[in-house]
Coordinates of C-alpha atoms in Angstrom, one line a residue:
M29 CA 17.7 118.4 97.3
P30 CA 20.5 115.8 97.8
L31 CA 19.7 112.2 98.6
F32 CA 20.4 111.1 102.1
N33 CA 23.8 109.4 101.6
V34 CA 23.4 105.9 103.1
Y35 CA 24.1 103.7 100.1
P36 CA 27.6 103.1 98.6
L37 CA 26.8 103.0 94.9
Y38 CA 28.4 101.2 91.9
N39 CA 28.7 103.5 88.9
V40 CA 26.1 101.7 86.9
T41 CA 22.7 103.2 85.9
P42 CA 20.2 100.5 84.8
V43 CA 17.4 101.7 82.6
S44 CA 15.8 98.5 81.4
A45 CA 15.9 94.7 82.0
K46 CA 14.8 91.5 80.4
G47 CA 15.0 88.0 81.7
A48 CA 18.4 87.6 83.4
Y49 CA 19.9 90.7 81.9
V50 CA 20.0 94.4 82.9
Y51 CA 20.8 97.3 80.5
D52 CA 22.4 100.6 81.3
E53 CA 22.0 104.0 79.7
N54 CA 24.6 103.0 77.1
N55 CA 22.8 99.8 76.3
T56 CA 25.6 97.8 78.0
E57 CA 24.3 94.3 78.9
Y58 CA 24.8 93.0 82.4
L59 CA 24.1 89.4 83.6
D60 CA 22.1 89.7 86.8
L61 CA 23.2 87.0 89.2
Y62 CA 22.0 88.9 92.3
G63 CA 18.4 90.0 91.4
G64 CA 18.5 93.0 93.8
H65 CA 19.0 90.8 96.9
A66 CA 17.0 87.8 95.6
V67 CA 14.0 89.9 94.7
I68 CA 13.9 89.0 91.0
S69 CA 12.5 85.5 91.1
I70 CA 10.9 84.9 87.7
G71 CA 13.2 87.2 85.6
H72 CA 13.0 90.9 84.7
A73 CA 9.9 92.0 82.7
H74 CA 8.4 88.5 82.5
P75 CA 5.6 88.9 79.9
K76 CA 2.9 87.2 82.1
Y77 CA 4.0 89.4 85.1
V78 CA 3.9 92.6 83.0
E79 CA 0.5 91.7 81.6
A80 CA -0.9 90.9 85.1
I81 CA 0.1 94.2 86.7
T82 CA -0.7 96.3 83.6
N83 CA -4.2 94.9 83.5
Q84 CA -4.7 95.4 87.3
V85 CA -3.4 98.9 87.5
S86 CA -5.7 99.9 84.6
T87 CA -8.6 98.5 86.5
L88 CA -8.0 99.1 90.2
G89 CA -4.6 99.6 91.7
F90 CA -5.5 100.2 95.3
Y91 CA -8.2 100.2 97.9
S92 CA -7.9 99.7 101.7
N93 CA -8.3 96.6 103.7
A94 CA -11.7 97.8 104.9
V95 CA -13.4 96.2 101.8
Q96 CA -13.5 92.8 100.2
N97 CA -10.5 91.9 98.0
P98 CA -10.9 88.6 96.2
L99 CA -7.3 88.9 94.9
Q100 CA -6.0 88.4 98.5
V101 CA -8.1 85.2 98.7
A102 CA -6.8 83.9 95.4
L103 CA -3.2 84.7 96.4
A104 CA -3.6 82.9 99.7
N105 CA -5.1 79.8 98.1
K106 CA -2.4 79.6 95.4
L107 CA 0.3 80.0 98.0
E108 CA -1.2 77.2 100.1
T109 CA -1.3 74.9 97.1
L110 CA 2.3 75.6 95.9
S111 CA 3.9 75.8 99.3
G112 CA 2.2 72.8 100.8
C113 CA 1.5 74.8 104.0
K114 CA -2.0 73.5 104.4
D115 CA -4.3 75.3 106.8
Y116 CA -1.9 78.2 107.5
E117 CA -3.5 81.6 107.3
L118 CA -2.0 84.6 105.5
F119 CA -1.4 88.2 106.6
L120 CA -0.1 90.5 103.9
C121 CA 2.2 93.5 104.3
N122 CA 4.8 95.3 102.2
S123 CA 8.4 94.0 103.0
G124 CA 10.5 91.4 104.8
A125 CA 11.1 93.7 107.7
E126 CA 7.4 94.3 108.2
A127 CA 6.8 90.6 107.9
N128 CA 9.3 89.8 110.7
E129 CA 8.0 92.7 112.8
N130 CA 4.5 91.3 112.6
A131 CA 5.7 87.8 113.2
L132 CA 7.4 88.9 116.4
K133 CA 4.5 91.0 117.5
L134 CA 2.1 88.1 116.9
A135 CA 4.4 85.8 118.9
S136 CA 4.3 88.2 121.8
F137 CA 0.5 88.5 121.7
Q138 CA 0.1 84.7 121.6
T139 CA 2.5 83.9 124.4
D140 CA 2.2 87.0 126.6
K141 CA 6.0 87.1 126.7
S142 CA 8.5 89.6 125.2
R143 CA 12.0 88.2 124.9
V144 CA 13.3 86.9 121.5
I145 CA 16.1 84.5 120.7
A146 CA 17.9 85.1 117.4
F147 CA 21.3 83.9 116.1
K148 CA 24.7 85.3 115.2
N149 CA 25.1 86.6 111.7
G150 CA 21.3 86.6 111.3
F151 CA 19.5 89.4 109.5
H152 CA 15.8 90.1 109.9
G153 CA 15.2 93.6 108.8
R154 CA 15.6 97.3 109.8
T155 CA 12.4 98.0 111.7
S156 CA 12.1 98.1 115.5
A157 CA 12.0 94.5 116.8
A158 CA 13.3 93.0 113.5
V159 CA 16.5 95.0 113.6
A160 CA 17.0 94.3 117.3
A161 CA 16.9 90.6 116.4
T162 CA 19.6 91.3 113.7
D163 CA 23.2 90.6 114.6
N164 CA 24.7 93.9 113.5
K165 CA 25.2 96.5 116.2
T166 CA 26.0 99.2 113.6
I167 CA 22.3 99.4 112.4
I168 CA 20.7 99.1 115.9
A169 CA 19.8 102.5 117.3
P170 CA 19.3 103.0 121.0
I171 CA 15.5 103.0 120.5
N172 CA 15.8 99.5 119.0
A173 CA 18.2 98.2 121.7
Q174 CA 15.4 98.5 124.3
Q175 CA 14.0 95.2 122.8
K176 CA 14.7 92.1 124.8
V177 CA 16.8 89.9 122.4
T178 CA 19.3 87.2 123.1
I179 CA 21.7 86.4 120.3
L180 CA 23.1 82.8 120.3
D181 CA 25.4 80.7 118.2
L182 CA 23.9 78.6 115.5
N183 CA 24.1 74.9 116.5
D184 CA 24.4 75.7 120.2
L185 CA 21.4 73.6 121.3
E186 CA 22.2 73.7 125.0
A187 CA 22.2 77.5 125.0
V188 CA 18.8 77.5 123.3
K189 CA 17.4 75.0 125.8
T190 CA 18.8 77.0 128.8
E191 CA 17.3 80.3 127.6
L192 CA 13.9 78.8 126.7
E193 CA 13.6 77.2 130.1
K194 CA 13.8 80.7 131.7
G195 CA 10.1 81.0 130.6
D196 CA 10.2 84.5 129.1
V197 CA 10.9 83.9 125.5
C198 CA 8.0 84.6 123.0
A199 CA 9.8 83.6 119.9
V200 CA 12.9 81.9 118.3
I201 CA 13.5 83.4 114.9
V202 CA 15.9 81.8 112.4
E203 CA 16.9 81.9 108.8
F204 CA 17.3 78.3 107.6
I205 CA 19.9 79.6 105.2
Q206 CA 21.4 82.9 106.3
G207 CA 21.3 85.6 103.7
V208 CA 23.3 88.7 104.6
G209 CA 25.3 86.7 107.1
G210 CA 26.9 84.6 104.4
L211 CA 24.8 81.5 103.5
D212 CA 25.6 79.5 106.7
Q213 CA 23.2 76.8 107.9
A214 CA 22.7 74.9 111.1
T215 CA 22.4 71.2 111.3
A216 CA 19.2 69.3 110.7
N217 CA 19.3 68.1 114.4
F218 CA 19.6 71.7 115.6
F219 CA 16.6 73.0 113.7
E220 CA 14.5 70.0 114.6
Q221 CA 15.4 70.1 118.3
V222 CA 14.8 73.8 118.5
D223 CA 11.4 73.3 117.0
L224 CA 10.6 70.7 119.7
L225 CA 12.0 72.9 122.5
C226 CA 9.8 75.8 121.4
K227 CA 6.7 73.7 121.5
E228 CA 7.6 72.4 125.0
N229 CA 8.2 76.0 126.3
N230 CA 5.2 77.9 124.9
T231 CA 7.5 79.7 122.5
L232 CA 6.7 80.4 118.8
F233 CA 9.2 79.1 116.2
I234 CA 9.5 81.7 113.4
A235 CA 11.0 80.7 110.0
D236 CA 12.4 83.7 108.3
E237 CA 12.0 82.8 104.6
V238 CA 12.2 86.3 103.3
Q239 CA 15.2 85.5 101.2
S240 CA 15.2 81.7 101.1
G241 CA 11.5 81.2 100.3
Y242 CA 9.6 81.0 97.0
G243 CA 11.6 78.1 95.6
R244 CA 15.0 79.6 95.9
S245 CA 16.4 76.6 98.0
G246 CA 14.9 74.0 95.6
K247 CA 11.9 73.5 97.8
F248 CA 9.2 76.2 98.2
F249 CA 10.6 77.0 101.7
A250 CA 14.0 76.2 103.0
F251 CA 12.6 74.9 106.3
Q252 CA 11.0 72.1 104.2
H253 CA 14.4 70.4 103.9
Y254 CA 13.9 69.5 107.6
N255 CA 11.3 67.9 109.9
V256 CA 10.0 71.1 111.5
T257 CA 6.6 72.9 111.7
P258 CA 7.1 76.6 112.1
D259 CA 4.4 78.6 113.9
I260 CA 5.0 81.6 111.6
I261 CA 6.7 81.8 108.3
S262 CA 7.8 85.3 107.0
I263 CA 8.0 85.9 103.3
A264 CA 8.8 88.8 101.0
K265 CA 11.7 89.3 98.5
G266 CA 10.9 86.9 95.6
M267 CA 7.2 87.1 96.3
G268 CA 6.5 90.1 94.0
N269 CA 9.4 90.0 91.5
G270 CA 10.2 93.6 92.3
F271 CA 6.8 94.8 93.4
P272 CA 6.8 95.6 97.2
I273 CA 4.9 92.8 99.0
G274 CA 5.5 90.7 102.0
G275 CA 3.6 88.5 104.4
I276 CA 3.4 86.0 107.2
L277 CA 1.9 82.5 107.1
I278 CA 0.3 81.8 110.5
H279 CA -0.3 78.3 112.0
P280 CA -4.0 77.7 112.7
N281 CA -3.2 77.3 116.5
I282 CA -2.8 81.1 116.5
K283 CA -6.2 82.8 116.5
A284 CA -6.9 86.2 114.9
K285 CA -8.6 89.1 116.6
Y286 CA -9.9 92.3 114.9
G287 CA -7.2 95.0 115.1
M288 CA -4.4 92.7 116.1
L289 CA -2.4 93.4 113.0
G290 CA -2.9 96.0 110.3
T291 CA -1.5 97.8 107.3
T292 CA -2.5 100.5 104.8
F293 CA -0.8 99.3 101.7
G294 CA -0.3 95.6 102.5
G295 CA -2.3 93.2 100.3
N296 CA -3.4 95.9 97.9
H297 CA -4.9 94.9 94.5
L298 CA -1.7 95.7 92.5
A299 CA 0.5 93.8 94.9
C300 CA -1.7 90.8 94.8
A301 CA -1.8 90.8 91.0
A302 CA 2.0 90.8 91.1
G303 CA 2.1 88.0 93.7
L304 CA -0.3 85.8 91.8
A305 CA 1.7 86.3 88.6
V306 CA 4.8 85.1 90.3
L307 CA 3.2 82.0 91.7
N308 CA 1.6 81.2 88.3
V309 CA 5.0 81.4 86.5
I310 CA 6.7 79.3 89.2
E311 CA 4.1 76.6 88.7
E312 CA 3.7 76.8 84.9
E313 CA 7.4 76.9 84.2
F314 CA 8.4 74.3 86.8
L315 CA 10.9 76.7 88.3
M316 CA 11.6 74.7 91.4
D317 CA 12.7 71.8 89.2
N318 CA 14.9 74.2 87.3
V319 CA 16.5 75.5 90.5
Q320 CA 17.6 71.9 91.4
V321 CA 19.0 71.3 87.9
I322 CA 20.9 74.5 87.6
S323 CA 22.1 74.4 91.2
E324 CA 23.7 71.0 90.6
Y325 CA 25.3 72.2 87.4
F326 CA 26.6 75.4 89.2
I327 CA 28.1 73.4 92.1
K328 CA 29.7 70.9 89.8
I329 CA 31.6 73.6 88.0
A330 CA 32.4 75.6 91.2
E331 CA 34.0 72.5 92.6
T332 CA 36.6 72.6 89.8
I333 CA 37.9 76.1 90.7
P334 CA 40.7 75.8 93.3
Q335 CA 40.4 79.4 94.6
I336 CA 36.9 78.5 95.9
K337 CA 37.4 77.2 99.4
Q338 CA 33.8 76.4 100.3
I339 CA 30.4 76.3 98.6
K340 CA 27.5 77.3 100.8
G341 CA 23.8 77.4 100.7
K342 CA 21.2 75.5 98.7
G343 CA 19.5 75.7 95.4
L344 CA 20.0 79.1 93.8
M345 CA 21.0 80.7 97.1
I346 CA 24.7 80.0 96.8
G347 CA 27.7 81.4 98.5
L348 CA 31.2 81.0 97.2
E349 CA 33.8 81.5 99.9
F350 CA 37.4 82.4 99.1
D351 CA 40.5 83.0 101.3
F352 CA 40.4 86.7 100.5
E353 CA 37.8 89.5 100.7
V354 CA 35.8 89.6 97.5
S355 CA 35.0 93.4 97.2
E356 CA 37.6 93.8 94.4
L357 CA 36.5 90.6 92.7
R358 CA 32.9 91.9 92.6
K359 CA 34.2 95.2 91.1
K360 CA 36.0 93.3 88.4
L361 CA 33.0 91.2 87.6
I362 CA 30.7 94.2 87.3
Y363 CA 33.0 96.7 85.5
D364 CA 35.1 94.3 83.4
H365 CA 32.7 91.4 82.8
H366 CA 29.3 93.1 83.3
I367 CA 28.0 90.6 85.9
F368 CA 26.1 91.6 89.0
T369 CA 26.9 89.5 92.1
G370 CA 26.4 90.0 95.9
G371 CA 28.4 90.3 99.0
A372 CA 27.8 89.4 102.6
S373 CA 28.8 90.4 106.1
N374 CA 31.3 87.6 105.7
K375 CA 33.6 89.6 103.4
K376 CA 35.1 86.5 101.9
V377 CA 31.8 85.3 100.5
L378 CA 30.4 86.0 97.0
R379 CA 26.6 85.7 97.0
I380 CA 24.8 84.3 94.0
L381 CA 21.0 84.9 93.9
P382 CA 19.9 84.8 90.2
P383 CA 16.4 84.6 88.8
L384 CA 15.0 81.1 89.2
N385 CA 14.6 80.6 85.4
I386 CA 18.3 81.1 84.7
N387 CA 19.9 78.6 82.4
K388 CA 23.2 76.7 81.9
G389 CA 24.4 79.3 79.4
H390 CA 24.2 82.0 82.0
I391 CA 26.1 79.8 84.4
N392 CA 28.8 79.2 81.8
Q393 CA 29.1 82.9 81.2
F394 CA 29.6 83.5 84.9
F395 CA 32.3 80.9 85.4
E396 CA 34.3 82.0 82.3
A397 CA 34.3 85.5 83.7
L398 CA 35.1 84.4 87.2
V399 CA 38.1 82.3 86.1
E400 CA 39.4 85.3 84.1
A401 CA 38.9 87.7 87.0
L402 CA 40.6 85.4 89.4
D403 CA 43.6 84.9 87.1
S404 CA 44.0 88.6 86.6

């Protein structure tokens, strides 16, 4: 049976990985500066991570949410401590799309309204409401297009105000650093005023931290660079270091009811073990401090390369923008220099999303290769 052909594939077959490196079937070593879309947060095959999930799967890998699961409580408590999101409550699911789907559903329940405001070049997932809120018509099927979504320009505060005052908007959803869109950000004033406008208009403010969360921006969440209080925070990618897990953090003003949300696999024992291991490593190895140090080092070198026209993003969620499309550059980096990087819907942006424990030697390796690839 052939695979359903929806992915354009590089001719690379990884068979193992360790730290910041991936190895193919010929034992060729690749520096991983993309982490499978920012999923690899603490490095491939981190020993504490491997130990945690190995021990858990040998004991109890799964049971449903119909029974007590102390690992969920431990994960929620650890997440509260490290994130600083005091008094929020946690609902666990399996992916970023599911996290945003549940966030939007919860906003509609809470406000008894149905329209969503999202922003140009935003990406929130591929499920029903999440994909409708994504600014990419090629992935929105007619069944998704039934959703009531208004897409606005980032930084257009007057447009947001006008739409909210119509009284039918349940949620404003925004990435504080756009991922797939190309690492663009709004101004602090825009984010902070939108937060206030939401609160004035009985609309929930959803921070999509699926890619930018878990320390990647230099703070635990990217919204923490601003004076805002989201009603719901969606999380996923770096949360499990490769194990499928996602969730939403829910402000205590939103009250739970039995049956309101649900999932079969979300918050299972093995997923929680993976999630706890990630948080423990982030804390014990001071990875958010490392993000800030390495980000500064990366940007300092990037500023010396004349072909780079703009440096976008924060922390280790970085976009390098050129005056040409980067698809061929990415191919040179992977095939000639054995370095994984990412692209974006902005075809001129090279996306850098490495593990958070990357070091200066890895950065030097990248820039030496980048300069050589640009010169060639």
